[in-house]
Short mmCIF file of N, CA and C and ligand atoms in Angstrom, two decimals:
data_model
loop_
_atom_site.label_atom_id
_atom_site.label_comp_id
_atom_site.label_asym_id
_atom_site.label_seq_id
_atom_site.Cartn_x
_atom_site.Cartn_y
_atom_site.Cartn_z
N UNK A 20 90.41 -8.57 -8.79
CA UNK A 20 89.29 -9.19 -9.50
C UNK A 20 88.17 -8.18 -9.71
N UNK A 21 87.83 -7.29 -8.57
CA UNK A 21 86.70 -6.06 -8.68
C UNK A 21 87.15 -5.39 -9.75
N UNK A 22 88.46 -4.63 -9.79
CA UNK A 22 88.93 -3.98 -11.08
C UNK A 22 88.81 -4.23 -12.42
N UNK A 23 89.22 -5.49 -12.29
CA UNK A 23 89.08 -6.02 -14.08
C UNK A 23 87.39 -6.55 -14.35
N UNK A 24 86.75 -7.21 -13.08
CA UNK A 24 85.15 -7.99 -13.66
C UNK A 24 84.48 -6.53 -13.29
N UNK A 25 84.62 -5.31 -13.13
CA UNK A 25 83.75 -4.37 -13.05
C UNK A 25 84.03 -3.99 -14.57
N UNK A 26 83.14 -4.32 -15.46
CA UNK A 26 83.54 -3.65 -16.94
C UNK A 26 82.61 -4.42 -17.38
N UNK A 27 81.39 -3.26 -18.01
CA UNK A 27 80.18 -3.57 -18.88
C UNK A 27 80.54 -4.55 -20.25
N UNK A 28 81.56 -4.31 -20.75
CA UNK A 28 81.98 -5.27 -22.24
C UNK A 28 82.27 -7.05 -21.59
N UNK A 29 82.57 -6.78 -20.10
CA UNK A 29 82.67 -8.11 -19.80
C UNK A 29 81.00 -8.86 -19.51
N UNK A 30 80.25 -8.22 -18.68
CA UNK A 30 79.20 -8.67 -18.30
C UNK A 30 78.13 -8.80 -18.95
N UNK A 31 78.31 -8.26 -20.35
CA UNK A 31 77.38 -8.04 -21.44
C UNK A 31 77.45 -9.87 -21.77
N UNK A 32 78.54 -10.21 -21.93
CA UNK A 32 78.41 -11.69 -22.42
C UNK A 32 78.50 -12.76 -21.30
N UNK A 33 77.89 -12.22 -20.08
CA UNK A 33 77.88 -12.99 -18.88
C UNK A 33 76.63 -13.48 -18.52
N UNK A 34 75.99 -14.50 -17.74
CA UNK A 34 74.81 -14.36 -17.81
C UNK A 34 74.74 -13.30 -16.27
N UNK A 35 73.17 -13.55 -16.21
CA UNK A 35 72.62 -12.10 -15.01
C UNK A 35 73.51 -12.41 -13.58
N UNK A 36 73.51 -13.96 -13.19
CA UNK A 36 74.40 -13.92 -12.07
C UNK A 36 75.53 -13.26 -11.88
N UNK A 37 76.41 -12.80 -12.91
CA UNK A 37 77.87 -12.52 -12.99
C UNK A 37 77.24 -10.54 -12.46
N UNK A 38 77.60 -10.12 -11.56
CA UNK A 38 77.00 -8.54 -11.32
C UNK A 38 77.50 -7.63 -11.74
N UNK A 39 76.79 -6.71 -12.13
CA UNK A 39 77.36 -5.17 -12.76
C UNK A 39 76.07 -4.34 -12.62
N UNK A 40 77.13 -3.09 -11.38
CA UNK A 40 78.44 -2.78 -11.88
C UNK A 40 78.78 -4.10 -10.56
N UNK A 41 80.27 -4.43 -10.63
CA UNK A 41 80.95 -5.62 -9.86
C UNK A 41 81.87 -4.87 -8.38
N UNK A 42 81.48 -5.42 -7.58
CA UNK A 42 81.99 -4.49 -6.16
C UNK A 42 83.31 -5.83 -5.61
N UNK A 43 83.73 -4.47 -4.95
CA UNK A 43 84.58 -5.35 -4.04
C UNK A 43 83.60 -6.70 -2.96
N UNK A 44 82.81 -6.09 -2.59
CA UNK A 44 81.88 -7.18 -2.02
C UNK A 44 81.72 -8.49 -2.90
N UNK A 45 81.52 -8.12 -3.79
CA UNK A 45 81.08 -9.05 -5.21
C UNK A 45 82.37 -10.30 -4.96
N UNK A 46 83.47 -9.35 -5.28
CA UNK A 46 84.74 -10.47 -5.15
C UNK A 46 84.73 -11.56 -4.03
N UNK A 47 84.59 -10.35 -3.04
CA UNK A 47 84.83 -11.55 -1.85
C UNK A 47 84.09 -12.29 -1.32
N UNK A 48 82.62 -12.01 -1.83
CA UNK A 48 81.66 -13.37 -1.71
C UNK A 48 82.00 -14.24 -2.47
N UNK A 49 82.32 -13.79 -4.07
CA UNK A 49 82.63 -15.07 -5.08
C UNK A 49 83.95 -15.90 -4.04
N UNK A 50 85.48 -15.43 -3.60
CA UNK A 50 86.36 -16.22 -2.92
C UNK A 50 86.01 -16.88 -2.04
N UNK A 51 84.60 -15.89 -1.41
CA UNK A 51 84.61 -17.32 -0.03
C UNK A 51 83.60 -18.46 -0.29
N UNK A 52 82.79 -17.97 -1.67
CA UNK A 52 82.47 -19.53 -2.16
C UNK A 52 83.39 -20.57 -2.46
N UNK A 53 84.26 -20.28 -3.17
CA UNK A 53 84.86 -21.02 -4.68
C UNK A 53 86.68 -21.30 -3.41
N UNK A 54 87.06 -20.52 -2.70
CA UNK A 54 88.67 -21.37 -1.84
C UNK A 54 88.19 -22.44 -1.38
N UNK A 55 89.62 -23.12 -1.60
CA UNK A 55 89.10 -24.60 -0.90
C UNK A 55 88.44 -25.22 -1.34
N UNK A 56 88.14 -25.45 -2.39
CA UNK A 56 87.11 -26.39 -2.89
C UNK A 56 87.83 -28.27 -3.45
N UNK A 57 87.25 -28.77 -3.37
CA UNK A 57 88.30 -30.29 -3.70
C UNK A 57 86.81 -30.91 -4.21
N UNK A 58 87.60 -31.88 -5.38
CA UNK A 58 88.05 -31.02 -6.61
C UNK A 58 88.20 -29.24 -6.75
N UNK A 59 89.13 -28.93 -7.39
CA UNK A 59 89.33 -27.70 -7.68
C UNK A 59 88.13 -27.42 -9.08
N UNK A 60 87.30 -26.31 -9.31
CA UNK A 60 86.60 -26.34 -10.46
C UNK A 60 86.65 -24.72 -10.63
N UNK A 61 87.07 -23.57 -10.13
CA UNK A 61 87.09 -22.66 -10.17
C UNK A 61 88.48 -22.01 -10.22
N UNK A 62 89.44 -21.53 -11.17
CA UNK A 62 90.84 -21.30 -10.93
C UNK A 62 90.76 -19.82 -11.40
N UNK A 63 91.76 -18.98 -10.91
CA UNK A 63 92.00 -17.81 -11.21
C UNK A 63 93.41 -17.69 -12.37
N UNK A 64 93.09 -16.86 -13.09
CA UNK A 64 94.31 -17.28 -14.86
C UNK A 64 95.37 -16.45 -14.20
N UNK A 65 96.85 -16.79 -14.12
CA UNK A 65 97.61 -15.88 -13.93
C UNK A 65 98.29 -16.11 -15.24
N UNK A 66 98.99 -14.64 -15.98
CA UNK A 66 99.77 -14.61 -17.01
C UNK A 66 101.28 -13.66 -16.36
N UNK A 67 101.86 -14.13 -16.91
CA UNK A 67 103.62 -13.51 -16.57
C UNK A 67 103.06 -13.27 -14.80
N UNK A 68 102.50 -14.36 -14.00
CA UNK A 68 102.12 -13.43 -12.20
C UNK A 68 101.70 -12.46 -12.16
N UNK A 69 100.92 -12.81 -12.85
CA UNK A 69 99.48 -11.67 -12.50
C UNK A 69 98.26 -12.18 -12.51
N UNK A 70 97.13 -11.67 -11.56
CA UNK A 70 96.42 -12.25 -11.85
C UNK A 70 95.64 -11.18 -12.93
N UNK A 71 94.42 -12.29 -13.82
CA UNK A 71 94.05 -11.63 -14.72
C UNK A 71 92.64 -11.98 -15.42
N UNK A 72 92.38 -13.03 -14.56
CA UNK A 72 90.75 -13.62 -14.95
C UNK A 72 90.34 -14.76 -14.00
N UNK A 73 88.85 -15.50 -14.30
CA UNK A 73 89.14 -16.69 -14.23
C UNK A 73 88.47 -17.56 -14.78
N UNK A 74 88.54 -18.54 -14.87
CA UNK A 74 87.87 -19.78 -15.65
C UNK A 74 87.50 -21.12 -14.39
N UNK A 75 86.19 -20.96 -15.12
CA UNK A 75 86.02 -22.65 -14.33
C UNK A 75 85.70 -23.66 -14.79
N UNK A 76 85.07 -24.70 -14.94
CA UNK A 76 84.87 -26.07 -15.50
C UNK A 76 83.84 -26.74 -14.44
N UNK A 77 82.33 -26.76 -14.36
CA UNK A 77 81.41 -26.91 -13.34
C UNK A 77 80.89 -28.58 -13.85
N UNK A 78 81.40 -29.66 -13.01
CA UNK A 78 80.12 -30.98 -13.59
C UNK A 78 78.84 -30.62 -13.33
N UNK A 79 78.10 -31.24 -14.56
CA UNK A 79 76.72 -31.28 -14.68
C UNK A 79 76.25 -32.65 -13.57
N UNK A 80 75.29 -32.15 -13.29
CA UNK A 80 74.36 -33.36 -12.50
C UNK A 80 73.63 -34.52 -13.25
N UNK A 81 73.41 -35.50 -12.17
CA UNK A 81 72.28 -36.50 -12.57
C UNK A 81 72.89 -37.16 -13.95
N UNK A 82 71.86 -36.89 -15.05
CA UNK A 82 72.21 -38.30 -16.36
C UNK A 82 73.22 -37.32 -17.05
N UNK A 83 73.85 -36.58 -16.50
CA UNK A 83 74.45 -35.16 -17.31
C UNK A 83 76.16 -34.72 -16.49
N UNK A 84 76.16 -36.53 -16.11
CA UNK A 84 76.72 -36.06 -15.08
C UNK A 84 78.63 -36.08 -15.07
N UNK A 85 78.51 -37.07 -16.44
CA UNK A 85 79.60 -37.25 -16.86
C UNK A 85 80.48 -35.72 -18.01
N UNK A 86 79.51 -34.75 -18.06
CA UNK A 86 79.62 -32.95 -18.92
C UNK A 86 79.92 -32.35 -17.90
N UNK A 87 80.96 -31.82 -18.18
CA UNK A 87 81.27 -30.21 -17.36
C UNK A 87 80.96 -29.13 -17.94
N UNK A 88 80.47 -27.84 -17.80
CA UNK A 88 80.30 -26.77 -18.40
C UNK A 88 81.32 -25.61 -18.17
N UNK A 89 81.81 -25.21 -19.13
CA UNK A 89 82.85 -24.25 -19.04
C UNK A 89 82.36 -22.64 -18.71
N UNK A 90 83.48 -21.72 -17.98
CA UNK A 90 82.89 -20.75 -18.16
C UNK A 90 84.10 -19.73 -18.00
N UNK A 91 84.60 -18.50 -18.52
CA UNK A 91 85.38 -17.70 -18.47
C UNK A 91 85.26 -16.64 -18.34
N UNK A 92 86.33 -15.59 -17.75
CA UNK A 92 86.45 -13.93 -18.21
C UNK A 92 88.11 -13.56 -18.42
N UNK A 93 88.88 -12.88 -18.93
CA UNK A 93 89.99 -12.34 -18.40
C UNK A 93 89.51 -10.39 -18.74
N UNK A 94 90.47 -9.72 -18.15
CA UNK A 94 90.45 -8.47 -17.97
C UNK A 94 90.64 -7.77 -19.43
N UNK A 95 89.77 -7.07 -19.48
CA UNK A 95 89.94 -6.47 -21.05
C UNK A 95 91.50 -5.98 -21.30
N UNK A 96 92.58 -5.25 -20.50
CA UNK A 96 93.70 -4.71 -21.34
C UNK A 96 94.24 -6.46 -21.46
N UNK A 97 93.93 -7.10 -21.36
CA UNK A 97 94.80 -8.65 -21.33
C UNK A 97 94.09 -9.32 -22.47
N UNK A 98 93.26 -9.12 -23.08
CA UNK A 98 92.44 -9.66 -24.52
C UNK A 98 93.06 -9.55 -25.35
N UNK A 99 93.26 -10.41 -26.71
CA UNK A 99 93.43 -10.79 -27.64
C UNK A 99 94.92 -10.94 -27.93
N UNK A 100 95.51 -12.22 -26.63
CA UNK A 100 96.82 -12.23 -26.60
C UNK A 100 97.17 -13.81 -26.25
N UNK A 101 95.98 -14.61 -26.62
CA UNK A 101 96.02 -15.92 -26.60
C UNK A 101 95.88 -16.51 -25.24
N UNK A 102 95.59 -15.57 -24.39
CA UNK A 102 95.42 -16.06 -22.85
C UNK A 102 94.55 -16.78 -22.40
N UNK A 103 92.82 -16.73 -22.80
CA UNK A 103 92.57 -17.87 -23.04
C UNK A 103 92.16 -18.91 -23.60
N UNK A 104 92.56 -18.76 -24.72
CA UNK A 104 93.05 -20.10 -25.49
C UNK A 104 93.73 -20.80 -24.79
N UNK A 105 94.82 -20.26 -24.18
CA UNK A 105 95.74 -21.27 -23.43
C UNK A 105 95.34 -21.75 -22.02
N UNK A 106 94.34 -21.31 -21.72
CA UNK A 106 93.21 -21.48 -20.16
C UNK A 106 92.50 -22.60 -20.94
N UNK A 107 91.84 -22.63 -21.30
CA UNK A 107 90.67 -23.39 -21.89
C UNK A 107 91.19 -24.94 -22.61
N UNK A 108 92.49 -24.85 -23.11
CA UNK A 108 93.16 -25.99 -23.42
C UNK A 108 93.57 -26.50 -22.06
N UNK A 109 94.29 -25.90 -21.18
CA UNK A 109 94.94 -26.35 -19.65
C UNK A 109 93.52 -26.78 -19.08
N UNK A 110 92.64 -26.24 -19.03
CA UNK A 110 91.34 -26.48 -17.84
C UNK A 110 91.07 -27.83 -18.89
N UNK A 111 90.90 -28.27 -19.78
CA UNK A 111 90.12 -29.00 -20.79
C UNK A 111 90.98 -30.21 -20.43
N UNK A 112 92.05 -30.64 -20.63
CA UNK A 112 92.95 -30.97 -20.42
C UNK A 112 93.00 -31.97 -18.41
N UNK A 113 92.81 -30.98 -17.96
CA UNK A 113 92.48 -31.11 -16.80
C UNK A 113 91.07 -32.06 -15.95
N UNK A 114 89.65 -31.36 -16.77
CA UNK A 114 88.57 -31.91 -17.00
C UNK A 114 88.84 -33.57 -17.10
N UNK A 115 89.46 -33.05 -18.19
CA UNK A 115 89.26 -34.85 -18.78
C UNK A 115 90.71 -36.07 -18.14
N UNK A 116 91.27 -35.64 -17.54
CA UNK A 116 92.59 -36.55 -17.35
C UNK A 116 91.68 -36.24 -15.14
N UNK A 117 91.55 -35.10 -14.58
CA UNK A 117 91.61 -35.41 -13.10
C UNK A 117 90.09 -35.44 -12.48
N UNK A 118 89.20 -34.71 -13.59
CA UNK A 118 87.78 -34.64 -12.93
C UNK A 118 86.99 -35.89 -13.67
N UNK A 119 87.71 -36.45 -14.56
CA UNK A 119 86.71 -38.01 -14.93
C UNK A 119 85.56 -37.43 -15.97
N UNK A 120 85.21 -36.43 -16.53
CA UNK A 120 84.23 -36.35 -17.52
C UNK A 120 84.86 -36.55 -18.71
N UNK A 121 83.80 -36.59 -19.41
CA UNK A 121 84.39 -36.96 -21.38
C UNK A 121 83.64 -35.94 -22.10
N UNK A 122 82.81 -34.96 -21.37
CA UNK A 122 82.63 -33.84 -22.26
C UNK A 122 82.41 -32.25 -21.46
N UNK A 123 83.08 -31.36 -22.61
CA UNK A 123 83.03 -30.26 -21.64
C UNK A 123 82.52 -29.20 -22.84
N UNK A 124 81.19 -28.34 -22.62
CA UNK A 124 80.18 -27.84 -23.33
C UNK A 124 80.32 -26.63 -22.86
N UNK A 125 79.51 -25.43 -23.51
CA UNK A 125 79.05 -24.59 -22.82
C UNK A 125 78.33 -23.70 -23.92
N UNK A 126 77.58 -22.64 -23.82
CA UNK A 126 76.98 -21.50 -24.64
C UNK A 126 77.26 -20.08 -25.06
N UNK A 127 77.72 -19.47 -25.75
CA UNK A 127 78.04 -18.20 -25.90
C UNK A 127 76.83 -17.69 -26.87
N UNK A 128 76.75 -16.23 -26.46
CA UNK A 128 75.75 -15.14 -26.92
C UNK A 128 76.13 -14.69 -28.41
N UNK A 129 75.49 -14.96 -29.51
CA UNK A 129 75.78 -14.41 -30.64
C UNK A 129 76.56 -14.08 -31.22
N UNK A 130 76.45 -12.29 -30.31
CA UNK A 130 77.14 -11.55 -30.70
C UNK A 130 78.85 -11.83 -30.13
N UNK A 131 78.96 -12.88 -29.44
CA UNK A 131 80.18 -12.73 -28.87
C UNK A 131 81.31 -13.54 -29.86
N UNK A 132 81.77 -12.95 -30.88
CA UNK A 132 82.25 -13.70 -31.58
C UNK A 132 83.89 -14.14 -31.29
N UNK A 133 84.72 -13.49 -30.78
CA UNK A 133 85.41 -13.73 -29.76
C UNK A 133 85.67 -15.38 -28.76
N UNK A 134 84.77 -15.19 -28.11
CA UNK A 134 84.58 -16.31 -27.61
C UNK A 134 84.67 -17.12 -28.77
N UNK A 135 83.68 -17.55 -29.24
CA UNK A 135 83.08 -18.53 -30.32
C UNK A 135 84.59 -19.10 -30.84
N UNK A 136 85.49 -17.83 -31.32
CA UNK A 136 86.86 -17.93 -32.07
C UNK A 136 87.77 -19.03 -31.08
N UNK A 137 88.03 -18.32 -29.83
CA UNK A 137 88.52 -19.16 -28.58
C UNK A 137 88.50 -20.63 -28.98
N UNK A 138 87.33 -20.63 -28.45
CA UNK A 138 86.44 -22.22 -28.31
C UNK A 138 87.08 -23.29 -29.84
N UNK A 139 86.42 -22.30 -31.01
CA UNK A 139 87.14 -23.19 -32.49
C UNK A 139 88.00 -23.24 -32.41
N UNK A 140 89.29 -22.61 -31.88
CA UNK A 140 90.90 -22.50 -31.74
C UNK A 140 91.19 -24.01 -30.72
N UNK A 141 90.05 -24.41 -29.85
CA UNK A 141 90.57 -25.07 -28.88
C UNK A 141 89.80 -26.79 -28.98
N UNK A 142 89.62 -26.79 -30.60
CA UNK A 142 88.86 -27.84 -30.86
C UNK A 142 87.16 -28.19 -30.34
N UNK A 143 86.71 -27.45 -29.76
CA UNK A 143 85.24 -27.30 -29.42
C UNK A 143 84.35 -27.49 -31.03
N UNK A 144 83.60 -28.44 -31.18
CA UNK A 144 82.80 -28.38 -32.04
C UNK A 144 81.12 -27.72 -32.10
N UNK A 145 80.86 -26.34 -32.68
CA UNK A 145 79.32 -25.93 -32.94
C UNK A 145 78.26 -27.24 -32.75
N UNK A 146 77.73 -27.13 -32.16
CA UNK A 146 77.25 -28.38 -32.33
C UNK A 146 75.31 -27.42 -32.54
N UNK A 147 74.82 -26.13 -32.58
CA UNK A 147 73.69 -26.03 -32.69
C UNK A 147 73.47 -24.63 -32.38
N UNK A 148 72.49 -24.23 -32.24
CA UNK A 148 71.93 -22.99 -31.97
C UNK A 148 70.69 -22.88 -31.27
N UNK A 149 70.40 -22.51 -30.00
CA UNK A 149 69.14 -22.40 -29.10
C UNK A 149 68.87 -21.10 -29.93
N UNK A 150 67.84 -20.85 -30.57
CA UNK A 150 67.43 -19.65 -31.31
C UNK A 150 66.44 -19.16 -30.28
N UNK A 151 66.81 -17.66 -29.64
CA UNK A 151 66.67 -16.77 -29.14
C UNK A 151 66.08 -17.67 -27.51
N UNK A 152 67.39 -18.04 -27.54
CA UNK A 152 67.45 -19.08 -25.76
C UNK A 152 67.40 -17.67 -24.88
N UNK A 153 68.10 -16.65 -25.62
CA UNK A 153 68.78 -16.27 -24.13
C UNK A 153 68.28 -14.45 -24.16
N UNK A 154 68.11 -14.27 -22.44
CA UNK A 154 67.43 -12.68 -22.55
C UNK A 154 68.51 -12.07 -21.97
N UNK A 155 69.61 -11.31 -22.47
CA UNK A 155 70.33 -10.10 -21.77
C UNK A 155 70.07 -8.62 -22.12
N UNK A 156 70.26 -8.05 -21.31
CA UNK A 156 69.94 -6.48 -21.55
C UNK A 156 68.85 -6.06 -22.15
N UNK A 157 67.67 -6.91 -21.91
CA UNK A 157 66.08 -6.79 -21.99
C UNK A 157 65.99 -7.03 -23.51
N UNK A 158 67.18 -8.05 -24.46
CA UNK A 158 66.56 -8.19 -25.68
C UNK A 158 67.09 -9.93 -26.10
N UNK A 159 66.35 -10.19 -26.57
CA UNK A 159 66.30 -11.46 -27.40
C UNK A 159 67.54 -12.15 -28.12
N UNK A 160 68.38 -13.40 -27.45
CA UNK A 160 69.46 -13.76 -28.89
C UNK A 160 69.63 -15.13 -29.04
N UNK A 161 69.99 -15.68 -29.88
CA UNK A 161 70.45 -17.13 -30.19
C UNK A 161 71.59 -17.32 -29.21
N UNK A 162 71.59 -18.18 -28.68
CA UNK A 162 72.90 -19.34 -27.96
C UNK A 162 73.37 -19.86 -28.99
N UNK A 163 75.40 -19.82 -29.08
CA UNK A 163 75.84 -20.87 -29.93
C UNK A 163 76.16 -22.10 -28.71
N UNK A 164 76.08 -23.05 -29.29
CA UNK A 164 76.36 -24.25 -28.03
C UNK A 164 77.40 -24.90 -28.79
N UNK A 165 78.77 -24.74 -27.48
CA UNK A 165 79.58 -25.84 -28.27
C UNK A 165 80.01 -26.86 -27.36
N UNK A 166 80.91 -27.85 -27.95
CA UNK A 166 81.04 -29.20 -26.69
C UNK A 166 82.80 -29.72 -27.55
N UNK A 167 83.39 -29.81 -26.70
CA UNK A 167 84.62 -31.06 -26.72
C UNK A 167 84.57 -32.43 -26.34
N UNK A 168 84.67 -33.06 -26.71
CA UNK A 168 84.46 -34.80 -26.37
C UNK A 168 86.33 -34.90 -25.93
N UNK A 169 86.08 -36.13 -24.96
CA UNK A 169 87.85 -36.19 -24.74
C UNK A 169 88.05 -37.19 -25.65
N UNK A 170 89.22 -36.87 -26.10
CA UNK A 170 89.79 -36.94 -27.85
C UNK A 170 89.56 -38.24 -27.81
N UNK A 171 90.11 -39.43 -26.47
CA UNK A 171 89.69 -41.05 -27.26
C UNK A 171 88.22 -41.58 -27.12
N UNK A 172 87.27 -40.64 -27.14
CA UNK A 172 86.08 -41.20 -27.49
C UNK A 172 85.53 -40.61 -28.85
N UNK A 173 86.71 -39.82 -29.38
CA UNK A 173 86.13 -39.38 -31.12
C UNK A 173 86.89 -40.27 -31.88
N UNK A 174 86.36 -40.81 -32.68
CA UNK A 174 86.89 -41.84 -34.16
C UNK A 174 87.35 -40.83 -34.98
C1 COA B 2 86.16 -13.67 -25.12
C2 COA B 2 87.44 -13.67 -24.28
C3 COA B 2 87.30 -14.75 -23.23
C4 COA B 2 88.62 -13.96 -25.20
O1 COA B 2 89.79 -14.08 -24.44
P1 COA B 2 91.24 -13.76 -25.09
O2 COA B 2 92.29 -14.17 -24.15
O3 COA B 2 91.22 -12.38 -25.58
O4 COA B 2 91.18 -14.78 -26.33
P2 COA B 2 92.41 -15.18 -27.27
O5 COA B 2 93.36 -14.05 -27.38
O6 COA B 2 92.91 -16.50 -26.80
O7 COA B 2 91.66 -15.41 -28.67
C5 COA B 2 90.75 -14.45 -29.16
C6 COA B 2 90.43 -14.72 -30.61
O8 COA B 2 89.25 -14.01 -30.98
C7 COA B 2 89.53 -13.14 -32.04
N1 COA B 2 88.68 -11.99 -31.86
C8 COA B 2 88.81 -10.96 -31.02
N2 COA B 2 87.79 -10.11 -31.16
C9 COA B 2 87.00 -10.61 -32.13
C10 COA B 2 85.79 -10.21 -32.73
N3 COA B 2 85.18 -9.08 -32.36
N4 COA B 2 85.26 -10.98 -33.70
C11 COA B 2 85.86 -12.13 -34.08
N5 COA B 2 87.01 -12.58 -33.54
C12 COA B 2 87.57 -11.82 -32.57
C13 COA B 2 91.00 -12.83 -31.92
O9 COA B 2 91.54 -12.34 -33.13
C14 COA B 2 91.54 -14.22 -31.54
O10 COA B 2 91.54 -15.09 -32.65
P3 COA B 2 92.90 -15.37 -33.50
O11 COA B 2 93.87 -16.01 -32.57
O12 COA B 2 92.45 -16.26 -34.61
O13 COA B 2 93.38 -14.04 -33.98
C15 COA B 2 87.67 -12.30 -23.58
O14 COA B 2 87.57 -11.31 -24.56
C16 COA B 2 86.69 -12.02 -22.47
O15 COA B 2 86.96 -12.31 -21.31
N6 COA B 2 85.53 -11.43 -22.82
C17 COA B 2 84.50 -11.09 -21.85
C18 COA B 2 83.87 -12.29 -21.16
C19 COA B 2 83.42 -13.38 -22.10
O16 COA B 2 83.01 -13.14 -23.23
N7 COA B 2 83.45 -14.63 -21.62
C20 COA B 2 83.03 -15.79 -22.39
C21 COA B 2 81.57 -15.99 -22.29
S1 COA B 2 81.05 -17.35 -23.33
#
């Protein structure tokens, strides 16, 4: 996990919590948060047994409580090979049939068009733009915000 989340192209579209540069320390505080957890909301992506990212799916609190917020990475030589597309449908999937919410949202940075692609591939609808929500690398950008509804509450 240190190997692949130590990489500036990843953390650029992360927010500030996610660290760089990313240490082995880094890892193994994130595991001894996130093992064991019930509900599961944090999974690590394996492709052909390997591991290679991970994705989570976090419920929102309070009147917000029925939204999960999504969040991802996989390892750059493992990009643009449908990996997660196919995370984000399985976790989504998951959300809505074992964790009981009916919507699962989240925000990507502008420039990350990538993502954005993901998300439209996986039925996520744009739903807006926080214009210049968000501060990374000491400069100014729009949030795209998108959201999935679970399919039998869309007409
Ligand atoms: C963004 C990220 C999650 C995508 O994962 P992936 O497994 O490579 O995604 P997929 O292969 O399933 O799909 C990628 C899509 O984006 C497209 N894409 C790739 N780079 C692109 C770019 N610069 N501009 C537009 N589209 C791009 C691909 O062509 C593909 O679309 P297609 O199937 O229509 O051809 C991965 O690159 C990553 O981990 N990035 C760093 C962390 C990150 O951005 N996390 C998300 C924060 S919101």
């Amino acid at each position: 996990m240190a190997e692949l989340a130590n990489n500036e192209k990843i953390a650029r579209n992360l927010r500030d919590g996610f660290p760089h540069p990313y240490t082995l320390a880094d890892a193994e505080n994130f595991l001894s948060k996130f093992t064991n957890q019930d509900p599961v909301t944090y999974f690590g992506i394996d492709f052909n047994e390997e591991y290679v990212g991970n994705i989570s799916l976090v419920p929102c609190q309070d009147i917000y409580r029925m939204s999960a917020e999504i969040g991802y990475f996989i390892g750059e030589p493992f990009w643009n090979k449908g990996i997660v597309t196919t995370a984000v449908n399985l976790i989504t999937e998951y959300g809505f049939q074992q964790l009981g919410i009916i919507r699962i949202q989240t925000g990507v940075f502008e420039y990350n068009t990538a993502s954005q692609r993901v998300l439209e591939k996986c039925g996520f609808v744009k739903e807006g733009v926080f214009r210049k929500s968000v501060i990374k690398q000491g400069k100014l950008w729009d949030e795209v915000r998108y959201a999935k509804l679970k399919p039998e509450l869309v007409k």
